[in-house]
mmCIF file of C-alpha atoms and ligand atoms in Angstrom:
data_model
loop_
_atom_site.group_PDB
_atom_site.id
_atom_site.type_symbol
_atom_site.label_atom_id
_atom_site.label_comp_id
_atom_site.label_asym_id
_atom_site.label_seq_id
_atom_site.Cartn_x
_atom_site.Cartn_y
_atom_site.Cartn_z
ATOM 1 C CA MET A 1 110.450 81.013 94.636
ATOM 2 C CA ASN A 2 113.502 80.075 96.598
ATOM 3 C CA LYS A 3 114.924 77.667 94.110
ATOM 4 C CA PRO A 4 117.375 79.136 91.633
ATOM 5 C CA ILE A 5 116.990 78.411 87.957
ATOM 6 C CA GLU A 6 118.426 74.971 87.378
ATOM 7 C CA LYS A 7 120.549 75.660 84.342
ATOM 8 C CA PRO A 8 122.158 78.710 82.856
ATOM 9 C CA VAL A 9 120.813 79.597 79.420
ATOM 10 C CA ASP A 10 122.415 77.555 76.688
ATOM 11 C CA PRO A 11 122.274 79.587 73.464
ATOM 12 C CA SER A 12 122.424 76.427 71.371
ATOM 13 C CA THR A 13 118.993 75.360 72.617
ATOM 14 C CA GLN A 14 117.626 78.711 71.424
ATOM 15 C CA ARG A 15 118.571 78.251 67.804
ATOM 16 C CA ASP A 16 115.023 77.854 66.575
ATOM 17 C CA ASN A 17 113.820 80.876 68.389
ATOM 18 C CA PRO A 18 116.398 83.490 69.159
ATOM 19 C CA THR A 19 113.848 85.950 70.601
ATOM 20 C CA LEU A 20 112.878 83.632 73.405
ATOM 21 C CA ASP A 21 115.047 83.599 76.453
ATOM 22 C CA ARG A 22 114.039 80.549 78.419
ATOM 23 C CA ALA A 23 115.662 81.768 81.596
ATOM 24 C CA SER A 24 113.733 85.024 81.598
ATOM 25 C CA ILE A 25 110.463 83.279 80.772
ATOM 26 C CA LEU A 26 111.016 81.001 83.708
ATOM 27 C CA LEU A 27 111.852 84.006 85.871
ATOM 28 C CA ASP A 28 108.610 85.650 84.764
ATOM 29 C CA ALA A 29 106.707 82.480 85.515
ATOM 30 C CA LYS A 30 108.274 82.352 88.946
ATOM 31 C CA ARG A 31 107.378 85.981 89.551
ATOM 32 C CA GLU A 32 103.864 85.262 88.362
ATOM 33 C CA LEU A 33 103.657 82.416 90.794
ATOM 34 C CA ALA A 34 105.242 84.523 93.505
ATOM 35 C CA MET A 35 103.879 85.163 96.901
ATOM 36 C CA PRO A 36 100.524 83.483 97.366
ATOM 37 C CA SER A 37 101.434 80.219 95.762
ATOM 38 C CA ARG A 38 104.805 79.666 97.300
ATOM 39 C CA ARG A 39 103.351 77.055 99.613
ATOM 40 C CA LEU A 40 101.678 75.275 96.747
ATOM 41 C CA PHE A 41 103.953 74.790 93.830
ATOM 42 C CA GLY A 42 106.980 74.022 95.883
ATOM 43 C CA LYS A 43 109.828 72.664 93.899
ATOM 44 C CA GLN A 44 108.415 70.176 91.462
ATOM 45 C CA LEU A 45 106.717 72.220 88.790
ATOM 46 C CA LEU A 46 109.144 74.987 88.195
ATOM 47 C CA THR A 47 110.770 73.888 85.018
ATOM 48 C CA LEU A 48 109.630 75.396 81.769
ATOM 49 C CA GLY A 49 108.924 71.998 80.302
ATOM 50 C CA GLY A 50 106.824 71.000 83.286
ATOM 51 C CA LEU A 51 104.897 74.252 83.314
ATOM 52 C CA SER A 52 104.289 74.381 79.597
ATOM 53 C CA MET A 53 103.107 70.762 79.626
ATOM 54 C CA LEU A 54 100.705 71.520 82.454
ATOM 55 C CA THR A 55 99.351 74.591 80.747
ATOM 56 C CA GLY A 56 99.268 73.037 77.299
ATOM 57 C CA CYS A 57 101.227 75.897 75.749
ATOM 58 C CA SER A 58 104.095 75.750 73.320
ATOM 59 C CA LEU A 59 106.508 78.621 73.628
ATOM 60 C CA THR A 60 107.220 79.690 70.109
ATOM 61 C CA ASP A 61 106.715 83.460 70.108
ATOM 62 C CA ASP A 62 106.008 86.365 72.431
ATOM 63 C CA ALA A 63 102.249 85.968 72.155
ATOM 64 C CA SER A 64 102.408 82.336 73.149
ATOM 65 C CA VAL A 65 104.704 83.212 76.033
ATOM 66 C CA ASN A 66 102.128 85.702 77.269
ATOM 67 C CA ARG A 67 99.361 83.145 76.882
ATOM 68 C CA PHE A 68 101.555 80.697 78.729
ATOM 69 C CA LEU A 69 102.136 83.091 81.623
ATOM 70 C CA MET A 70 98.412 83.812 81.830
ATOM 71 C CA ALA A 71 97.730 80.079 81.820
ATOM 72 C CA VAL A 72 100.218 79.624 84.647
ATOM 73 C CA SER A 73 98.398 82.327 86.566
ATOM 74 C CA ARG A 74 94.975 80.737 85.951
ATOM 75 C CA LEU A 75 96.389 77.373 87.003
ATOM 76 C CA ASN A 76 97.634 79.092 90.106
ATOM 77 C CA ASP A 77 94.128 80.594 90.673
ATOM 78 C CA ARG A 78 92.564 77.162 90.514
ATOM 79 C CA ALA A 79 95.159 75.703 92.841
ATOM 80 C CA GLN A 80 94.700 78.531 95.349
ATOM 81 C CA ALA A 81 90.919 78.168 95.122
ATOM 82 C CA ALA A 82 91.239 74.442 95.774
ATOM 83 C CA LEU A 83 93.449 75.090 98.797
ATOM 84 C CA PHE A 84 91.278 77.872 100.228
ATOM 85 C CA ASP A 85 89.739 76.730 103.477
ATOM 86 C CA PRO A 86 86.495 78.651 104.005
ATOM 87 C CA LYS A 87 86.700 78.051 107.749
ATOM 88 C CA GLN A 88 90.314 79.002 108.331
ATOM 89 C CA LEU A 89 90.606 82.430 109.937
ATOM 90 C CA ALA A 90 93.288 85.031 109.258
ATOM 91 C CA PRO A 91 95.127 86.270 112.364
ATOM 92 C CA THR A 92 93.603 89.155 114.306
ATOM 93 C CA TYR A 93 95.484 91.694 116.420
ATOM 94 C CA THR A 94 95.054 93.997 119.403
ATOM 95 C CA GLU A 95 94.362 97.758 119.397
ATOM 96 C CA ALA A 96 97.969 98.353 120.513
ATOM 97 C CA GLN A 97 99.257 96.608 117.373
ATOM 98 C CA ILE A 98 97.457 98.910 114.925
ATOM 99 C CA THR A 99 99.873 100.626 112.504
ATOM 100 C CA ARG A 100 99.666 104.406 112.934
ATOM 101 C CA PRO A 101 99.293 106.144 110.652
ATOM 102 C CA PHE A 102 97.825 103.457 108.432
ATOM 103 C CA PRO A 103 99.242 103.831 104.882
ATOM 104 C CA PHE A 104 97.222 105.116 101.950
ATOM 105 C CA ASN A 105 97.624 103.425 98.587
ATOM 106 C CA ALA A 106 95.927 103.590 95.191
ATOM 107 C CA TYR A 107 96.958 103.603 91.547
ATOM 108 C CA TYR A 108 97.080 107.431 91.862
ATOM 109 C CA GLY A 109 98.354 109.864 94.496
ATOM 110 C CA ILE A 110 96.415 110.929 97.585
ATOM 111 C CA GLU A 111 95.540 114.293 95.972
ATOM 112 C CA ASP A 112 93.383 112.436 93.447
ATOM 113 C CA VAL A 113 91.297 110.437 95.955
ATOM 114 C CA PRO A 114 87.645 110.509 94.874
ATOM 115 C CA HIS A 115 85.285 112.399 97.195
ATOM 116 C CA VAL A 116 81.976 110.556 97.011
ATOM 117 C CA ASP A 117 78.875 112.517 98.055
ATOM 118 C CA GLY A 118 77.285 110.388 100.780
ATOM 119 C CA SER A 119 73.868 112.072 100.729
ATOM 120 C CA GLY A 120 73.192 111.147 97.118
ATOM 121 C CA TYR A 121 75.053 107.851 97.267
ATOM 122 C CA GLN A 122 73.281 104.654 96.194
ATOM 123 C CA LEU A 123 74.909 101.247 96.147
ATOM 124 C CA LYS A 124 73.761 99.322 93.091
ATOM 125 C CA LEU A 125 73.323 95.530 93.104
ATOM 126 C CA SER A 126 73.186 93.676 89.824
ATOM 127 C CA GLY A 127 73.646 90.322 88.146
ATOM 128 C CA LEU A 128 72.510 87.114 89.836
ATOM 129 C CA VAL A 129 70.705 88.848 92.706
ATOM 130 C CA THR A 130 66.947 88.689 93.293
ATOM 131 C CA GLY A 131 66.899 91.880 95.367
ATOM 132 C CA GLN A 132 68.080 94.230 92.629
ATOM 133 C CA ARG A 133 67.496 97.506 94.387
ATOM 134 C CA VAL A 134 69.734 100.338 95.439
ATOM 135 C CA TRP A 135 70.921 100.798 99.025
ATOM 136 C CA THR A 136 71.430 104.173 100.683
ATOM 137 C CA LEU A 137 74.142 104.688 103.292
ATOM 138 C CA PRO A 138 71.724 104.941 106.277
ATOM 139 C CA GLU A 139 70.245 101.591 105.220
ATOM 140 C CA LEU A 140 73.688 100.022 105.005
ATOM 141 C CA TYR A 141 74.781 101.523 108.343
ATOM 142 C CA ALA A 142 71.735 99.901 109.992
ATOM 143 C CA LEU A 143 72.935 96.375 109.096
ATOM 144 C CA PRO A 144 74.519 94.129 111.778
ATOM 145 C CA HIS A 145 77.983 95.428 112.670
ATOM 146 C CA ALA A 146 81.311 93.677 113.286
ATOM 147 C CA GLU A 147 84.759 95.084 114.076
ATOM 148 C CA GLN A 148 88.032 93.493 113.032
ATOM 149 C CA ILE A 149 91.742 94.232 113.495
ATOM 150 C CA THR A 150 93.678 92.487 110.738
ATOM 151 C CA ARG A 151 96.779 92.804 108.598
ATOM 152 C CA HIS A 152 96.600 94.290 105.114
ATOM 153 C CA ILE A 153 99.387 93.067 102.811
ATOM 154 C CA CYS A 154 100.274 95.073 99.703
ATOM 155 C CA VAL A 155 102.314 93.472 96.920
ATOM 156 C CA GLU A 156 104.337 96.687 96.699
ATOM 157 C CA GLY A 157 106.191 95.462 99.749
ATOM 158 C CA TRP A 158 104.451 96.778 102.847
ATOM 159 C CA SER A 159 101.926 95.466 105.294
ATOM 160 C CA ALA A 160 100.026 97.226 108.047
ATOM 161 C CA ILE A 161 97.542 96.361 110.773
ATOM 162 C CA GLY A 162 94.265 98.252 110.755
ATOM 163 C CA ARG A 163 90.825 98.196 112.308
ATOM 164 C CA TRP A 164 87.800 98.098 110.062
ATOM 165 C CA GLY A 165 84.113 97.958 110.953
ATOM 166 C CA GLY A 166 81.176 96.915 108.849
ATOM 167 C CA THR A 167 78.729 94.194 108.015
ATOM 168 C CA PRO A 168 79.586 90.542 107.302
ATOM 169 C CA PHE A 169 79.511 90.364 103.522
ATOM 170 C CA GLY A 170 78.176 86.788 103.279
ATOM 171 C CA ASP A 171 75.124 87.710 105.353
ATOM 172 C CA PHE A 172 74.594 90.769 103.174
ATOM 173 C CA LEU A 173 74.770 88.668 100.001
ATOM 174 C CA ARG A 174 72.193 86.236 101.407
ATOM 175 C CA ARG A 175 69.992 89.127 102.548
ATOM 176 C CA VAL A 176 69.887 90.603 99.040
ATOM 177 C CA GLY A 177 69.118 87.217 97.491
ATOM 178 C CA ALA A 178 72.454 86.720 95.746
ATOM 179 C CA ASP A 179 72.951 83.380 94.033
ATOM 180 C CA THR A 180 75.685 82.102 96.350
ATOM 181 C CA THR A 181 76.312 79.152 94.028
ATOM 182 C CA ALA A 182 77.594 81.611 91.392
ATOM 183 C CA LYS A 183 81.338 81.792 90.821
ATOM 184 C CA TYR A 184 82.202 85.462 91.187
ATOM 185 C CA VAL A 185 81.318 88.676 92.964
ATOM 186 C CA GLY A 186 82.422 91.777 91.067
ATOM 187 C CA PHE A 187 82.879 95.383 92.214
ATOM 188 C CA LYS A 188 82.838 98.718 90.425
ATOM 189 C CA CYS A 189 84.399 101.679 92.197
ATOM 190 C CA ALA A 190 84.010 105.456 92.123
ATOM 191 C CA ASP A 191 87.509 105.770 90.670
ATOM 192 C CA ASP A 192 88.249 103.563 87.653
ATOM 193 C CA TYR A 193 89.148 100.612 89.838
ATOM 194 C CA TYR A 194 87.283 97.314 89.555
ATOM 195 C CA GLU A 195 87.807 93.929 91.165
ATOM 196 C CA SER A 196 86.255 90.501 91.466
ATOM 197 C CA ILE A 197 86.535 87.681 93.964
ATOM 198 C CA ASP A 198 85.597 84.025 94.253
ATOM 199 C CA MET A 199 82.331 83.187 96.040
ATOM 200 C CA PRO A 200 83.955 81.143 98.854
ATOM 201 C CA THR A 201 86.004 84.218 99.845
ATOM 202 C CA ALA A 202 82.913 86.440 99.563
ATOM 203 C CA LEU A 203 81.194 84.129 102.074
ATOM 204 C CA HIS A 204 84.227 83.831 104.384
ATOM 205 C CA PRO A 205 83.298 84.896 107.960
ATOM 206 C CA GLN A 206 86.026 87.568 108.059
ATOM 207 C CA THR A 207 85.006 89.216 104.774
ATOM 208 C CA LEU A 208 83.366 92.509 105.755
ATOM 209 C CA LEU A 209 81.714 95.285 103.788
ATOM 210 C CA THR A 210 83.262 98.084 105.855
ATOM 211 C CA PHE A 211 82.031 101.615 106.528
ATOM 212 C CA SER A 212 84.375 102.623 109.341
ATOM 213 C CA TYR A 213 88.073 102.779 110.048
ATOM 214 C CA ASP A 214 89.340 102.698 113.659
ATOM 215 C CA GLY A 215 85.908 103.591 115.020
ATOM 216 C CA GLU A 216 85.366 106.575 112.694
ATOM 217 C CA ARG A 217 83.453 106.860 109.446
ATOM 218 C CA LEU A 218 85.718 105.495 106.674
ATOM 219 C CA PRO A 219 87.706 108.515 105.428
ATOM 220 C CA ALA A 220 87.968 109.271 101.696
ATOM 221 C CA LYS A 221 91.572 108.051 101.503
ATOM 222 C CA TYR A 222 90.629 104.611 102.854
ATOM 223 C CA GLY A 223 87.672 104.224 100.512
ATOM 224 C CA TYR A 224 84.602 106.217 101.598
ATOM 225 C CA PRO A 225 81.852 105.226 101.565
ATOM 226 C CA MET A 226 82.883 101.572 101.712
ATOM 227 C CA LYS A 227 85.723 99.141 101.260
ATOM 228 C CA LEU A 228 85.434 95.379 101.019
ATOM 229 C CA ARG A 229 87.885 94.109 103.591
ATOM 230 C CA MET A 230 89.239 90.557 103.217
ATOM 231 C CA PRO A 231 92.121 89.613 105.516
ATOM 232 C CA THR A 232 92.509 86.418 103.456
ATOM 233 C CA LYS A 233 93.435 88.392 100.340
ATOM 234 C CA LEU A 234 96.222 90.716 99.228
ATOM 235 C CA GLY A 235 95.629 94.471 99.390
ATOM 236 C CA TYR A 236 94.816 95.027 95.723
ATOM 237 C CA LYS A 237 91.886 92.587 95.978
ATOM 238 C CA ASN A 238 90.192 94.870 98.570
ATOM 239 C CA PRO A 239 88.180 97.437 96.569
ATOM 240 C CA LYS A 240 87.590 100.927 97.999
ATOM 241 C CA HIS A 241 84.862 103.452 96.995
ATOM 242 C CA ILE A 242 82.489 100.663 95.905
ATOM 243 C CA VAL A 243 79.483 101.879 93.899
ATOM 244 C CA GLU A 244 78.217 98.629 92.407
ATOM 245 C CA ILE A 245 78.303 94.964 93.414
ATOM 246 C CA PHE A 246 77.377 92.239 90.944
ATOM 247 C CA VAL A 247 77.162 88.454 91.055
ATOM 248 C CA THR A 248 78.120 86.519 87.945
ATOM 249 C CA ASN A 249 79.449 83.304 86.443
ATOM 250 C CA THR A 250 81.427 85.233 83.819
ATOM 251 C CA PHE A 251 84.998 86.015 84.877
ATOM 252 C CA PRO A 252 85.045 89.783 85.536
ATOM 253 C CA GLY A 253 88.813 90.318 85.956
ATOM 254 C CA GLY A 254 90.153 93.282 87.880
ATOM 255 C CA TYR A 255 92.226 96.445 87.512
ATOM 256 C CA TRP A 256 95.569 94.778 88.292
ATOM 257 C CA VAL A 257 94.601 91.285 87.143
ATOM 258 C CA ASP A 258 93.990 92.634 83.660
ATOM 259 C CA GLN A 259 97.560 93.936 83.725
ATOM 260 C CA GLY A 260 98.955 90.526 84.568
ATOM 261 C CA TYR A 261 98.575 90.149 88.320
ATOM 262 C CA ASN A 262 97.344 86.886 89.727
ATOM 263 C CA TRP A 263 93.546 86.904 90.149
ATOM 264 C CA PHE A 264 92.999 84.804 93.275
ATOM 265 C CA GLY A 265 95.441 86.994 95.211
ATOM 266 C CA GLY A 266 95.349 85.041 98.462
ATOM 267 C CA SER A 267 97.516 86.234 101.320
HETATM 268 N N1 MTE B 301 88.993 101.855 94.390
HETATM 269 C C1 MTE B 301 90.252 101.447 94.655
HETATM 270 N N2 MTE B 301 90.445 100.456 95.527
HETATM 271 C C2 MTE B 301 91.702 100.031 95.809
HETATM 272 C C3 MTE B 301 92.837 100.585 95.152
HETATM 273 C C4 MTE B 301 92.606 101.635 94.215
HETATM 274 O O1 MTE B 301 93.541 102.201 93.597
HETATM 275 N N3 MTE B 301 91.304 102.053 93.992
HETATM 276 N N4 MTE B 301 94.122 100.142 95.449
HETATM 277 C C5 MTE B 301 94.240 98.824 96.113
HETATM 278 C C6 MTE B 301 95.554 98.593 96.718
HETATM 279 S S1 MTE B 301 96.808 98.108 95.675
HETATM 280 C C7 MTE B 301 95.769 98.669 98.064
HETATM 281 S S2 MTE B 301 97.257 98.235 98.777
HETATM 282 C C8 MTE B 301 94.680 99.126 98.977
HETATM 283 C C9 MTE B 301 95.151 100.317 99.815
HETATM 284 O O2 MTE B 301 94.180 100.638 100.781
HETATM 285 P P1 MTE B 301 94.467 101.792 101.838
HETATM 286 O O3 MTE B 301 94.594 103.099 101.088
HETATM 287 O O4 MTE B 301 93.295 101.780 102.744
HETATM 288 O O5 MTE B 301 95.748 101.438 102.531
HETATM 289 O O6 MTE B 301 93.497 99.483 98.282
HETATM 290 C C10 MTE B 301 93.178 98.649 97.197
HETATM 291 N N5 MTE B 301 91.864 99.040 96.712
HETATM 292 MO MO1 MO B 302 98.377 97.238 97.061
#
């Protein structure tokens, strides 16, 4: 947030609770609200009093501060979800603008990238889906194909333009009889990664279940055999090495979300 903290910390206001540093809580809250919500929260809400009133939390100990920060993040999720325009398209780019080489990133180094065996691979569908069957790669490759050149934004401070090819995810969900009125689509990956997204983003026209990168079969480092590519979401929301897709109304969380990142993760 651009706005500095209004007041320096006054130790006299901390008498009742010396362990709580209001300035650093507010800083954390601002960090929590960082990138995606900048456009939303603007200037009004960023006082501790205002935030804690909105989230219904009293800040009396570390646990309540954590609950408070989570509540701020959930509030932020709801606000982002409310602002999400299912018809608004993310920018697309030309071949010449593709970042080469495209960066690799994961919660481990490139030497630990999982190597999924494509011949035995089966994508599992579960949860609120009538067509609960497995899909082989040849079956998935035979689905309608779309290509897209979009920007991937990683919260670690880099962004890059890449070209992914695959099948529109919304059409795939409808094809497999997913309950598209459900709240969440969750993903399990061949590494220990997991993610979940809101249904409106799952159905967004630019959300692709991708099998190729820059015209070639998706390499291991970029998520073989498939990566869900959403140019409307931050990098960490885009799961690679997907082995299971499920539809649910129970909040599934995600690898980074469960460590305190914002869930909606819009970009
Ligand atoms: N399975 C899996 N998917 C993942 C990750 C991961 O560690 N494992 N990292 C995420 C993050 S933080 C980023 S920035 C992108 C990186 O994708 P890339 O290697 O194609 O650039 O993958 C996302 N999806
Ligand atoms: Mo990332």
